[in-house]
Coordinates of C-alpha atoms in Angstrom, one line a residue:
Chain A
X1 CA -15.0 18.4 29.0
X2 CA -17.5 20.5 27.3
X3 CA -15.4 23.0 26.2
X4 CA -12.7 20.1 24.8
X5 CA -15.9 18.5 22.6
X6 CA -17.4 21.8 21.4
X7 CA -14.0 22.8 20.0
X8 CA -13.6 19.1 18.8
X9 CA -17.1 19.0 17.2
X10 CA -16.4 22.6 15.3
X11 CA -13.2 20.9 13.9
X12 CA -15.0 17.9 12.6
X13 CA -17.2 20.4 10.8
X14 CA -14.8 22.3 9.4
X15 CA -13.3 19.3 7.7
X16 CA -16.9 17.7 6.8
X17 CA -17.3 21.2 5.0
X18 CA -13.8 20.9 3.3
X19 CA -14.6 17.8 1.7
X20 CA -18.0 18.7 0.8
X21 CA -16.8 21.7 -0.6
X22 CA -13.9 20.4 -2.3
X23 CA -16.5 17.4 -4.1
X24 CA -17.9 20.1 -5.2
X25 CA -15.3 22.7 -6.4
X26 CA -13.6 19.3 -8.2
X27 CA -15.6 18.9 -11.2
X28 CA -16.0 22.4 -11.9
X29 CA -12.1 23.8 -11.5
X30 CA -10.8 21.4 -13.7
X31 CA -9.8 22.1 -17.8
X32 CA -13.1 21.4 -19.8
X33 CA -15.5 21.9 -16.9
X34 CA -17.8 19.8 -15.4
X35 CA -19.7 18.2 -18.0
X36 CA -16.3 16.7 -19.0
X37 CA -16.3 15.1 -16.1
X38 CA -19.8 13.8 -15.6
X39 CA -19.9 12.8 -18.7
X40 CA -16.2 11.6 -19.8
X41 CA -14.7 10.8 -23.0
X42 CA -18.4 11.3 -24.6
X43 CA -18.0 15.1 -23.7
X44 CA -16.2 15.6 -26.8
X45 CA -18.5 13.8 -29.5
X46 CA -21.8 15.7 -28.5
X47 CA -23.2 18.2 -30.3
X48 CA -23.1 21.9 -28.5
X49 CA -27.3 22.3 -28.3
X50 CA -27.3 18.6 -26.9
X51 CA -24.1 19.8 -24.5
X52 CA -26.3 22.9 -23.6
X53 CA -29.1 20.8 -22.8
X54 CA -27.4 18.4 -20.7
X55 CA -26.0 21.5 -18.8
X56 CA -29.0 22.6 -18.0
X57 CA -30.8 19.3 -17.2
X58 CA -28.3 18.6 -14.4
X59 CA -28.2 22.6 -13.4
X60 CA -24.8 23.7 -14.1
X61 CA -26.0 26.8 -16.5
X62 CA -27.1 28.5 -13.6
X63 CA -24.7 30.6 -10.7
X64 CA -22.4 29.4 -8.8
X65 CA -23.9 29.8 -5.4
X66 CA -27.5 28.2 -6.7
X67 CA -25.3 24.9 -8.0
X68 CA -23.3 24.2 -4.7
X69 CA -27.0 24.7 -2.5
X70 CA -28.2 22.3 -4.7
X71 CA -25.6 20.5 -4.1
X72 CA -25.9 20.2 -0.3
X73 CA -29.6 20.0 -0.8
X74 CA -29.2 16.9 -2.6
X75 CA -26.7 15.5 0.0
X76 CA -28.8 16.5 2.6
X77 CA -32.0 14.3 1.1
X78 CA -29.3 11.0 0.9
X79 CA -28.8 11.6 -2.4
X80 CA -25.0 10.6 -4.2
X81 CA -25.6 10.9 -7.5
X82 CA -26.1 8.9 -10.7
X83 CA -22.9 7.0 -12.0
X84 CA -23.2 7.0 -15.9
X85 CA -20.3 4.5 -16.1
X86 CA -22.8 2.0 -13.8
X87 CA -26.0 3.3 -14.9
X88 CA -27.1 3.3 -11.4
X89 CA -27.7 5.9 -8.4
X90 CA -24.3 6.0 -6.4
X91 CA -26.5 5.4 -3.4
X92 CA -27.3 1.6 -4.5
X93 CA -23.7 1.0 -5.7
X94 CA -22.3 2.0 -2.2
X95 CA -24.8 0.4 -0.1
X96 CA -24.3 -3.1 -2.2
X97 CA -20.8 -2.7 -1.1
X98 CA -21.0 -1.4 2.0
X99 CA -21.2 -4.2 4.4
X100 CA -18.5 -6.5 2.9
X101 CA -15.8 -3.7 3.3
X102 CA -16.9 -3.4 6.9
X103 CA -16.9 -6.8 7.7
X104 CA -13.2 -7.1 6.2
X105 CA -12.0 -4.3 7.9
X106 CA -13.4 -4.5 11.3
X107 CA -12.4 -8.0 11.3
X108 CA -9.0 -6.9 10.4
X109 CA -9.0 -4.3 12.9
X110 CA -9.9 -7.5 15.7
X111 CA -7.3 -9.3 14.7
X112 CA -4.7 -6.5 14.5
X113 CA -5.6 -5.3 17.9
X114 CA -5.7 -8.5 19.7
X115 CA -2.4 -9.6 18.3
X116 CA -0.8 -5.9 18.9
X117 CA -2.0 -5.9 23.0
X118 CA -0.6 -9.3 23.0
X119 CA 3.0 -9.0 21.4
X120 CA 2.8 -5.1 22.9
X121 CA 2.6 -6.6 26.5
X122 CA 5.4 -9.0 26.2
X123 CA 7.5 -7.0 24.3
X124 CA 7.2 -4.3 27.0
X125 CA 7.8 -6.8 29.7
X126 CA 10.5 -8.5 28.6
X127 CA 12.1 -4.7 27.9
X128 CA 15.5 -4.3 25.9
X129 CA 15.5 -8.2 25.3
X130 CA 16.0 -10.1 22.4
X131 CA 12.6 -11.1 22.4
X132 CA 11.6 -6.8 22.4
X133 CA 14.0 -6.2 19.6
X134 CA 12.8 -8.9 17.9
X135 CA 9.4 -8.0 17.8
X136 CA 9.2 -4.7 17.4
X137 CA 11.8 -4.7 14.0
X138 CA 10.0 -7.4 12.8
X139 CA 6.6 -5.3 13.0
X140 CA 8.5 -2.6 11.3
X141 CA 9.5 -5.0 8.4
X142 CA 5.9 -5.9 7.9
X143 CA 4.4 -2.0 8.0
X144 CA 7.2 -1.5 5.6
X145 CA 5.7 -3.7 2.8
X146 CA 3.3 -2.4 0.8
X147 CA 0.3 -3.6 1.5
X148 CA -1.4 -5.0 -1.9
X149 CA 2.4 -6.3 -2.2
X150 CA 1.8 -8.3 0.8
X151 CA -1.5 -9.5 -0.4
X152 CA -0.1 -10.9 -3.7
X153 CA 2.7 -12.6 -1.8
X154 CA 0.1 -14.1 0.5
X155 CA -1.8 -15.4 -2.2
X156 CA 0.8 -16.8 -4.2
X157 CA 2.1 -18.4 -1.5
X158 CA -1.2 -20.0 0.8
X159 CA -3.6 -19.8 -2.2
X160 CA -1.9 -20.6 -5.3
X161 CA 1.3 -22.9 -3.5
X162 CA -0.3 -24.2 -0.6
X163 CA -3.9 -24.7 -1.7
X164 CA -5.3 -23.8 1.6
X165 CA -7.1 -21.1 0.6
X166 CA -9.0 -19.8 -2.4
X167 CA -7.3 -17.1 -4.6
X168 CA -10.1 -14.5 -5.0
X169 CA -13.6 -13.4 -4.9
X170 CA -16.2 -13.9 -1.7
X171 CA -17.7 -17.2 -2.6
X172 CA -16.9 -20.2 -4.5
X173 CA -17.9 -20.2 -8.5
X174 CA -21.3 -21.8 -8.5
X175 CA -21.6 -22.5 -5.2
X176 CA -25.0 -23.3 -4.2
X177 CA -24.8 -23.4 -0.3
X178 CA -26.6 -21.6 2.3
X179 CA -26.5 -21.2 5.6
X180 CA -23.9 -21.6 7.9
X181 CA -22.3 -23.5 4.8
X182 CA -22.5 -20.1 3.2
X183 CA -20.8 -18.3 5.8
X184 CA -18.0 -20.6 5.9
X185 CA -17.4 -20.3 2.6
X186 CA -17.1 -16.3 2.9
X187 CA -15.0 -16.9 5.6
X188 CA -12.1 -19.3 3.6
X189 CA -12.6 -16.3 1.0
X190 CA -11.9 -13.5 3.7
X191 CA -9.4 -15.0 5.5
X192 CA -6.5 -13.7 3.2
X193 CA -7.9 -10.5 3.1
X194 CA -8.0 -10.1 6.8
X195 CA -5.0 -11.3 7.5
X196 CA -3.0 -9.2 4.9
X197 CA -4.9 -5.6 6.7
X198 CA -4.1 -7.4 10.1
X199 CA -0.3 -8.0 9.7
X200 CA -0.2 -4.5 7.8
X201 CA -2.0 -2.8 10.9
X202 CA -0.1 -4.6 13.7
X203 CA 2.8 -2.3 13.9
X204 CA 1.0 0.6 15.4
X205 CA -1.0 -0.9 18.1
X206 CA 2.2 -3.0 19.2
X207 CA 4.0 0.0 19.3
X208 CA 1.7 1.9 21.3
X209 CA 0.7 -0.9 23.3
X210 CA 4.5 -1.3 24.3
X211 CA 5.4 2.2 24.7
X212 CA 2.2 2.4 27.2
X213 CA 3.0 -0.6 29.1
X214 CA 6.4 0.9 29.4
X215 CA 5.3 3.8 31.4
X216 CA 2.5 2.6 33.4
X217 CA 5.3 -0.7 34.8
X218 CA 7.6 2.3 35.7
X219 CA 4.7 3.8 38.0
X220 CA 4.5 3.4 42.0
X221 CA 1.5 1.0 42.2
X222 CA 3.2 -1.7 39.7
X223 CA 6.2 -1.5 41.8
X224 CA 3.8 -1.6 45.4
X225 CA 2.2 -4.2 43.8
X226 CA 6.0 -6.3 43.7
X227 CA 7.2 -5.7 46.3
X228 CA 3.7 -7.1 48.7
X229 CA 4.4 -10.2 46.6
X230 CA 2.1 -10.1 43.9
X231 CA 3.1 -12.8 41.2
X232 CA 4.9 -11.5 38.0
X233 CA 1.8 -12.6 35.8
X234 CA -0.6 -11.3 37.7
X235 CA 0.9 -7.7 38.1
X236 CA 1.6 -7.8 34.1
X237 CA -2.3 -8.7 33.5
X238 CA -4.4 -7.1 36.3
X239 CA -2.3 -4.3 37.2
X240 CA -0.6 -3.3 34.4
X241 CA -1.9 -4.4 31.8
X242 CA -5.5 -2.9 32.7
X243 CA -4.3 0.7 32.3
X244 CA -2.1 0.6 29.5
X245 CA -5.1 -0.3 27.4
X246 CA -6.6 3.2 27.6
X247 CA -4.9 4.3 24.7
X248 CA -5.1 1.1 22.7
X249 CA -9.2 1.9 23.4
X250 CA -8.6 5.2 22.0
X251 CA -6.7 4.1 18.7
X252 CA -9.2 1.3 18.3
X253 CA -12.1 3.9 18.1
X254 CA -9.8 5.7 15.6
X255 CA -9.4 2.6 13.4
X256 CA -13.0 2.2 13.3
X257 CA -13.0 5.4 11.5
X258 CA -10.8 3.6 9.1
X259 CA -13.5 0.6 8.0
X260 CA -15.0 2.1 5.0
X261 CA -11.8 3.6 3.7
X262 CA -8.6 1.4 4.9
X263 CA -9.1 -1.4 2.4
X264 CA -8.7 0.1 -1.3
X265 CA -5.6 -1.4 -2.3
X266 CA -6.5 -4.7 -0.5
X267 CA -9.9 -5.7 -2.2
X268 CA -8.4 -4.5 -5.6
X269 CA -6.0 -8.0 -5.0
X270 CA -8.4 -10.1 -3.6
X271 CA -11.4 -8.8 -6.0
X272 CA -13.6 -8.0 -3.5
X273 CA -17.0 -6.4 -3.8
X274 CA -16.2 -3.8 -1.3
X275 CA -15.7 0.3 -1.1
X276 CA -12.3 0.0 -2.3
X277 CA -12.3 -2.3 -5.2
X278 CA -15.2 0.6 -6.2
X279 CA -12.8 2.7 -6.1
X280 CA -10.4 1.2 -7.9
X281 CA -13.2 0.4 -10.4
X282 CA -14.1 4.0 -10.3
X283 CA -10.1 5.3 -11.2
X284 CA -10.3 2.8 -13.7
X285 CA -13.0 3.9 -15.3
X286 CA -12.8 7.5 -14.8
X287 CA -16.2 7.6 -12.9
X288 CA -15.3 10.5 -10.9
X289 CA -19.1 10.8 -8.9
X290 CA -18.4 7.6 -7.6
X291 CA -15.0 8.4 -6.4
X292 CA -16.5 11.7 -4.7
X293 CA -18.9 9.5 -3.4
X294 CA -16.6 7.4 -1.8
X295 CA -14.1 9.9 -0.7
X296 CA -17.1 11.5 1.2
X297 CA -18.2 8.4 3.0
X298 CA -15.1 7.6 3.9
X299 CA -14.5 11.1 5.8
X300 CA -17.9 10.4 7.3
X301 CA -16.8 7.5 9.0
X302 CA -13.5 8.7 10.0
X303 CA -14.8 11.8 11.5
X304 CA -17.6 9.3 13.7
X305 CA -14.5 7.3 14.6
X306 CA -12.4 10.7 16.0
X307 CA -15.6 11.7 17.6
X308 CA -16.3 8.1 19.3
X309 CA -12.6 8.1 20.7
X310 CA -13.1 11.9 21.8
X311 CA -16.4 10.6 23.8
X312 CA -14.8 6.6 25.0
X313 CA -12.1 7.9 26.3
X314 CA -13.1 10.2 29.3
X315 CA -15.4 7.1 30.2
X316 CA -12.6 4.5 30.4
X317 CA -10.1 7.0 32.1
X318 CA -11.8 8.4 35.0
X319 CA -8.4 10.9 35.7
X320 CA -9.6 12.3 32.3
X321 CA -12.5 12.8 33.5
X322 CA -11.2 14.9 36.4
X323 CA -9.1 17.0 34.9
X324 CA -10.9 18.2 31.7
X325 CA -13.5 19.2 34.3
X326 CA -11.4 21.4 36.4
Chain B
X5 CA 7.7 7.9 36.1
X6 CA 10.9 6.1 35.2
X7 CA 12.9 7.3 31.9
X8 CA 11.6 6.1 28.6
X9 CA 14.2 3.6 27.4
X10 CA 14.1 3.9 23.7
X11 CA 17.7 4.6 22.9
X12 CA 18.5 2.0 20.6
X13 CA 22.0 1.4 19.3
X14 CA 23.0 3.3 16.5
X15 CA 23.5 0.5 14.5
X16 CA 20.2 0.0 13.4
X17 CA 20.5 4.0 11.6
X18 CA 23.3 3.3 10.2
X19 CA 21.7 -0.2 8.9
X20 CA 19.6 2.1 7.3
X21 CA 22.0 4.7 6.2
X22 CA 23.8 1.4 4.3
X23 CA 20.4 0.7 2.7
X24 CA 20.0 4.3 1.5
X25 CA 23.2 4.6 0.2
X26 CA 23.0 0.9 -2.1
X27 CA 20.1 2.4 -3.4
X28 CA 20.7 5.8 -4.2
X29 CA 24.2 4.5 -6.0
X30 CA 21.6 1.9 -8.0
X31 CA 19.8 4.9 -9.0
X32 CA 22.3 6.8 -9.9
X33 CA 24.4 4.3 -11.7
X34 CA 20.8 3.1 -13.6
X35 CA 21.7 3.2 -17.5
X36 CA 25.2 1.2 -16.8
X37 CA 23.7 -1.3 -14.6
X38 CA 20.5 -2.8 -16.3
X39 CA 21.2 -4.8 -19.0
X40 CA 18.6 -3.7 -21.7
X41 CA 16.4 -0.3 -22.4
X42 CA 13.4 -0.6 -19.9
X43 CA 11.4 1.2 -22.0
X44 CA 11.8 -1.5 -25.7
X45 CA 11.1 -4.9 -26.2
X46 CA 14.0 -6.9 -25.4
X47 CA 12.2 -10.2 -26.0
X48 CA 9.3 -12.5 -26.3
X49 CA 6.6 -11.3 -23.4
X50 CA 6.0 -13.5 -20.0
X51 CA 9.7 -15.3 -20.5
X52 CA 10.9 -16.9 -17.2
X53 CA 14.3 -16.3 -15.9
X54 CA 17.3 -17.2 -17.9
X55 CA 21.0 -15.9 -18.6
X56 CA 20.1 -13.0 -20.6
X57 CA 16.7 -12.0 -18.7
X58 CA 17.4 -12.8 -14.8
X59 CA 14.1 -11.8 -13.7
X60 CA 12.2 -13.0 -17.4
X61 CA 10.4 -10.4 -19.2
X62 CA 6.8 -8.6 -18.8
X63 CA 3.6 -8.9 -20.9
X64 CA 5.1 -6.8 -23.6
X65 CA 8.5 -8.0 -23.8
X66 CA 10.7 -5.7 -21.6
X67 CA 13.6 -6.5 -19.6
X68 CA 12.1 -6.9 -15.4
X69 CA 15.5 -6.8 -14.2
X70 CA 15.9 -3.7 -15.9
X71 CA 12.7 -1.9 -15.4
X72 CA 13.4 -2.7 -11.4
X73 CA 17.0 -1.0 -11.6
X74 CA 15.9 2.1 -13.2
X75 CA 12.6 2.0 -11.3
X76 CA 14.9 2.8 -8.1
X77 CA 15.4 6.3 -9.8
X78 CA 11.8 6.8 -10.6
X79 CA 10.1 5.9 -6.9
X80 CA 13.6 7.7 -4.9
X81 CA 13.1 11.1 -6.8
X82 CA 9.1 11.2 -6.3
X83 CA 9.7 10.0 -2.7
X84 CA 12.6 12.6 -2.0
X85 CA 10.6 15.5 -4.0
X86 CA 7.2 14.6 -2.3
X87 CA 8.9 14.7 1.3
X88 CA 10.6 18.1 0.2
X89 CA 7.6 19.7 -0.4
X90 CA 5.7 18.4 2.7
X91 CA 9.0 19.7 4.6
X92 CA 9.1 23.0 3.0
X93 CA 5.3 23.4 3.9
X94 CA 5.7 22.1 7.5
X95 CA 8.5 24.4 8.0
X96 CA 7.0 27.4 6.8
X97 CA 4.1 26.6 9.0
X98 CA 5.7 25.5 12.1
X99 CA 8.1 28.3 12.2
X100 CA 5.1 30.7 11.3
X101 CA 3.1 29.2 14.1
X102 CA 5.8 28.5 17.0
X103 CA 7.4 31.8 16.5
X104 CA 4.7 34.5 16.2
X105 CA 2.3 32.1 19.4
X106 CA -1.5 33.5 19.9
X107 CA -4.1 33.5 17.0
X108 CA -2.0 32.8 14.4
X109 CA -0.2 29.9 16.2
X110 CA -3.9 28.9 16.7
X111 CA -5.2 28.9 13.2
X112 CA -2.0 27.3 12.0
X113 CA -2.6 24.5 14.3
X114 CA -6.8 24.1 14.0
X115 CA -6.0 23.7 10.4
X116 CA -3.2 21.3 11.5
X117 CA -6.0 19.4 13.5
X118 CA -8.1 18.8 10.4
X119 CA -5.5 18.2 7.8
X120 CA -5.2 15.0 10.2
X121 CA -8.1 14.3 10.4
X122 CA -9.7 14.1 6.7
X123 CA -8.6 10.2 4.7
X124 CA -5.2 10.9 3.5
X125 CA -5.1 7.7 0.6
X126 CA -8.8 8.3 -0.5
X127 CA -7.9 12.0 -0.6
X128 CA -5.2 11.5 -2.8
X129 CA -6.5 9.1 -5.0
X130 CA -9.6 11.5 -5.6
X131 CA -6.9 14.4 -6.1
X132 CA -4.4 12.5 -8.3
X133 CA -8.0 11.2 -10.6
X134 CA -8.3 14.7 -10.9
X135 CA -5.1 16.2 -12.0
X136 CA -4.3 13.3 -13.8
X137 CA -1.1 10.9 -13.8
X138 CA 2.5 12.7 -13.9
X139 CA 5.4 12.8 -11.8
X140 CA 4.8 16.2 -10.5
X141 CA 1.1 15.7 -10.1
X142 CA 1.5 12.7 -7.6
X143 CA 4.7 14.5 -6.1
X144 CA 2.6 18.2 -5.1
X145 CA -0.2 15.4 -4.1
X146 CA 1.4 13.4 -1.7
X147 CA 3.4 16.7 -0.2
X148 CA 0.8 19.3 -0.4
X149 CA -1.1 16.5 2.2
X150 CA 1.7 15.6 4.0
X151 CA 3.0 18.1 5.9
X152 CA 0.8 18.5 9.0
X153 CA 3.1 16.2 11.3
X154 CA 6.3 17.8 10.7
X155 CA 4.4 21.2 10.9
X156 CA 3.7 20.1 14.3
X157 CA 7.0 19.0 15.6
X158 CA 8.8 21.8 14.2
X159 CA 6.3 24.1 15.9
X160 CA 6.6 22.7 19.6
X161 CA 10.4 22.4 19.0
X162 CA 10.6 26.5 17.4
X163 CA 8.6 27.7 20.6
X164 CA 11.2 26.1 22.9
X165 CA 13.5 27.7 21.1
X166 CA 11.7 31.3 21.2
X167 CA 13.1 31.7 25.0
X168 CA 16.7 30.9 24.5
X169 CA 18.9 33.8 25.2
X170 CA 20.4 34.1 21.8
X171 CA 17.3 34.2 20.3
X172 CA 16.2 36.7 23.0
X173 CA 19.4 38.9 22.2
X174 CA 19.0 38.9 18.4
X175 CA 15.3 39.9 19.0
X176 CA 16.5 42.8 21.5
X177 CA 19.2 44.1 18.9
X178 CA 16.2 44.7 16.7
X179 CA 16.6 41.7 14.7
X180 CA 13.7 41.6 12.2
X181 CA 11.6 38.2 12.5
X182 CA 12.8 37.0 8.9
X183 CA 16.3 37.6 10.2
X184 CA 15.5 36.2 13.7
X185 CA 14.3 32.9 12.0
X186 CA 16.1 32.2 9.5
X187 CA 19.8 33.0 11.2
X188 CA 18.8 31.5 14.5
X189 CA 15.6 29.5 14.8
X190 CA 16.2 27.8 11.7
X191 CA 19.9 25.8 12.3
X192 CA 18.1 24.9 15.9
X193 CA 15.5 23.4 13.8
X194 CA 17.5 21.6 11.0
X195 CA 18.6 17.9 12.2
X196 CA 14.8 17.8 13.6
X197 CA 13.6 18.6 10.3
X198 CA 15.8 16.7 8.0
X199 CA 14.6 13.3 10.8
X200 CA 10.7 14.8 9.8
X201 CA 12.4 14.2 5.9
X202 CA 13.4 11.1 6.5
X203 CA 10.6 10.0 7.9
X204 CA 8.4 12.0 5.1
X205 CA 10.1 9.9 2.6
X206 CA 9.5 6.6 4.0
X207 CA 5.8 7.4 3.6
X208 CA 5.8 9.6 0.2
X209 CA 7.4 6.2 -1.2
X210 CA 4.8 3.9 -0.4
X211 CA 2.3 6.3 -0.9
X212 CA 3.2 6.7 -4.4
X213 CA 3.7 2.6 -4.7
X214 CA -0.4 2.8 -4.2
X215 CA -1.3 4.8 -6.5
X216 CA 1.1 3.7 -9.7
X217 CA -0.4 0.4 -8.3
X218 CA -3.8 1.8 -8.7
X219 CA -2.5 2.9 -12.3
X220 CA -3.1 6.9 -11.0
X221 CA 1.0 7.0 -11.4
X222 CA 3.1 8.6 -14.3
X223 CA 2.6 6.6 -17.3
X224 CA 5.8 7.4 -19.0
X225 CA 8.2 7.0 -16.1
X226 CA 8.0 3.3 -14.7
X227 CA 8.0 2.9 -10.7
X228 CA 8.1 -0.2 -8.8
X229 CA 4.6 0.6 -7.7
X230 CA 3.7 1.0 -11.5
X231 CA 5.6 -2.6 -12.4
X232 CA 3.0 -4.1 -9.8
X233 CA 0.6 -2.5 -11.1
X234 CA 0.7 -4.2 -15.0
X235 CA 1.8 -7.4 -13.1
X236 CA -1.6 -7.2 -10.9
X237 CA -3.3 -6.7 -14.4
X238 CA -1.9 -9.7 -16.3
X239 CA -2.5 -11.7 -12.9
X240 CA 0.7 -12.3 -12.5
X241 CA 0.5 -13.2 -8.6
X242 CA -1.9 -16.0 -9.8
X243 CA 0.6 -18.0 -12.0
X244 CA 4.1 -19.0 -10.9
X245 CA 5.6 -15.5 -12.6
X246 CA 5.5 -14.2 -9.3
X247 CA 8.4 -15.0 -7.8
X248 CA 10.3 -12.5 -10.8
X249 CA 7.3 -10.4 -11.6
X250 CA 6.2 -9.5 -8.4
X251 CA 8.8 -10.4 -5.3
X252 CA 11.5 -8.3 -6.6
X253 CA 9.6 -5.2 -7.2
X254 CA 7.6 -5.3 -3.6
X255 CA 11.0 -6.3 -1.9
X256 CA 13.0 -3.2 -3.4
X257 CA 9.8 -1.1 -1.6
X258 CA 9.9 -3.1 1.3
X259 CA 13.4 -2.3 1.3
X260 CA 13.4 1.4 0.7
X261 CA 10.8 2.3 3.1
X262 CA 12.5 0.5 5.5
X263 CA 16.1 1.9 5.3
X264 CA 14.1 5.6 5.8
X265 CA 11.6 4.4 8.7
X266 CA 15.7 3.3 10.5
X267 CA 17.0 6.0 9.8
X268 CA 14.4 8.8 10.1
X269 CA 13.6 7.0 13.9
X270 CA 17.3 7.1 14.5
X271 CA 17.7 11.0 14.3
X272 CA 14.2 11.8 15.5
X273 CA 15.5 9.5 18.9
X274 CA 19.1 11.7 18.8
X275 CA 17.4 15.0 18.0
X276 CA 13.7 14.9 19.1
X277 CA 13.9 16.5 22.7
X278 CA 10.9 15.0 23.7
X279 CA 11.9 11.9 23.5
X280 CA 15.0 12.0 25.3
X281 CA 14.7 10.4 28.5
X282 CA 14.4 12.7 31.5
X283 CA 12.2 15.5 30.7

C-alpha cells in the first residue's frame, strides 16, 4: 500500500511540475516574447525604453534559470500574479469566484451521482430489458449533447417559455433579501445550471454503477442470499448495491477534483461569476495571466481529487487493503 | 463470475454508421445543398424562418441553413483530423511500449498516466489561447492531448500479440523490430485502433465545439460551435430565435457525436478482447 501511494505521489508531483513549467514556458516561447503576452496589445505602442524598463521591473531581463526560481518562489508565497486587464491581483479575483463554482459543481456532482446510482442499479437489475436499454441509450444521448447547448436549451425552455426559473445570474437584479430568502433566490438561480451539469455527467456514473452492479450480481453471495429466501428487493439494496457502490465512490472522489474546472462553458451560458466564467472572460480579453492561474488551480484540485480517490478506496474495501499489503 | 453480458445487437452500430454516412454526404455535397454562400450577407439580419431562409438569418444577415450545412464539413474535418493525430501518437506509443516492455514500457506508461491526470479542457483552452485561433492549432492541441487512452488500449493488445507464434517466428527468422511491428503486430491491432479512432473523433468533435463556442475556433471556417458562439454573444437563447439559431446546430453536434459513439462502442465490443465474454 505504501509503495503504491508513494508511486502515485511521485506521479502527481510530476503532473504538478509539468503544469508549473508549462505555465512558465508558454509566455516565453511565444512570438513577441512575454511582454507581448503580459501587456497585450499595448506592447506595440510602447517606446523601446519604456518596454525595457517594464521588462526589468518584471525581472524578464535576467537569465531564464533566475526567472524560473523567482516564478516558483512567488507561487510558493501564494502570489498568482496581477491581472492588468482587471487591475486586481489574481488571487483576489480567484478567491471571490471560487465559492460559487464549488457550490455549482459540487451540487451537480451530488445530483449526478445520486441519480446515476439509482438508475444504474435499476438498469443492472433489469439487465437486457427495455428499461435497461432505454436508460443506457438515453444517458448516452444526453452525454452526446454539448453541455453549453444543453444549458441554452434548458434556459430557453424552462426560463424563457415556461418562466419557472430565472434566465441568468446569481441573484435577482436589485434583490435586497437576506438570510434564507437570499439563499432561496440563489438556489432558484442555480437550479438550471446544476441540472445542466448533472445531466451531462449522468452517463459516466450510470454506466459505472450498472457495470459494477452486474458483476456483483453474478457473485456467489448474491446467489446464496436468493437461495436462502431473502426477498429480491433486500438482496438488491442490502447485499448487492453496497458492494457495487465501491467504484462509484472512487468516481465521486475523482469528480471532486473537477469541481473547480468542470463548469467553464456552463458558467458562461448562465453568466455565473465562477472560475469557468473567469476563464471565458480571460479568453475574450486575452488576459493570459488569469488563464494560467485558473489552469494551475484546476490542476491542483484534480490532483487532490485523484489523491483522495487513492486514499479512500482502501478504506472502503478491505480486499484492496489486504491485496495491497501482500 | 457470470459472463459479462455487454454485446448489444449490431443494429445500434448500424444506426451510428448510417448517421455518419448521411453526415459525410452532407459534408461532401455542401456547396450544392446549401441555398446561399454562408460567408456572404444574403438578407437582412435576425430574420425568422421563411421560404427563402428555412432557418432564418443570423446577426449579420447570413443564411443559417447554409452555415449549418457548411459547418458539417468543418466540424467533421476537425474531429477526424484530431482523432487521426491522437491515434497516430497513441499507436506509436502503444506499439513501442507493448513490444519492447521493460523500462521503455514503464516510462511510457507513466507518461500516459501523467497525461490522463492533467485536466483536459482547461489545458486545451490554455494552449489554444496561446497558439491563437486556427484549424490546425485546434487539431494539434486536441490530438496532442487525446492520445493517452488509445495508447493504453493498444499497448495491452500488443502485449498479447507479442507472444503469438507468427510474431515469435518472424523474430526468430531475424526480422527487425520495425518489420515485425509493421508487418505482423500492426495488422493485429488495426480493428482495435479503428474503434479507438472513432471514439476519439466523437470526443474531438465535442471539444472542438466547446473551443469554438468559447471563441477560440478558426475565425475563417465556421463550425457548428462557432455558430453557437455568435448565437450566445447575441443572446439568441434568450429570445424566440433559439428555435432556429441555437437548436439545429446543437442537434447536429449531438447527432454526430452519437453516431461516432455508437460505431465506436460497437467496434470496441467486437474487437476488444477485454470486453468479450469469458476471459
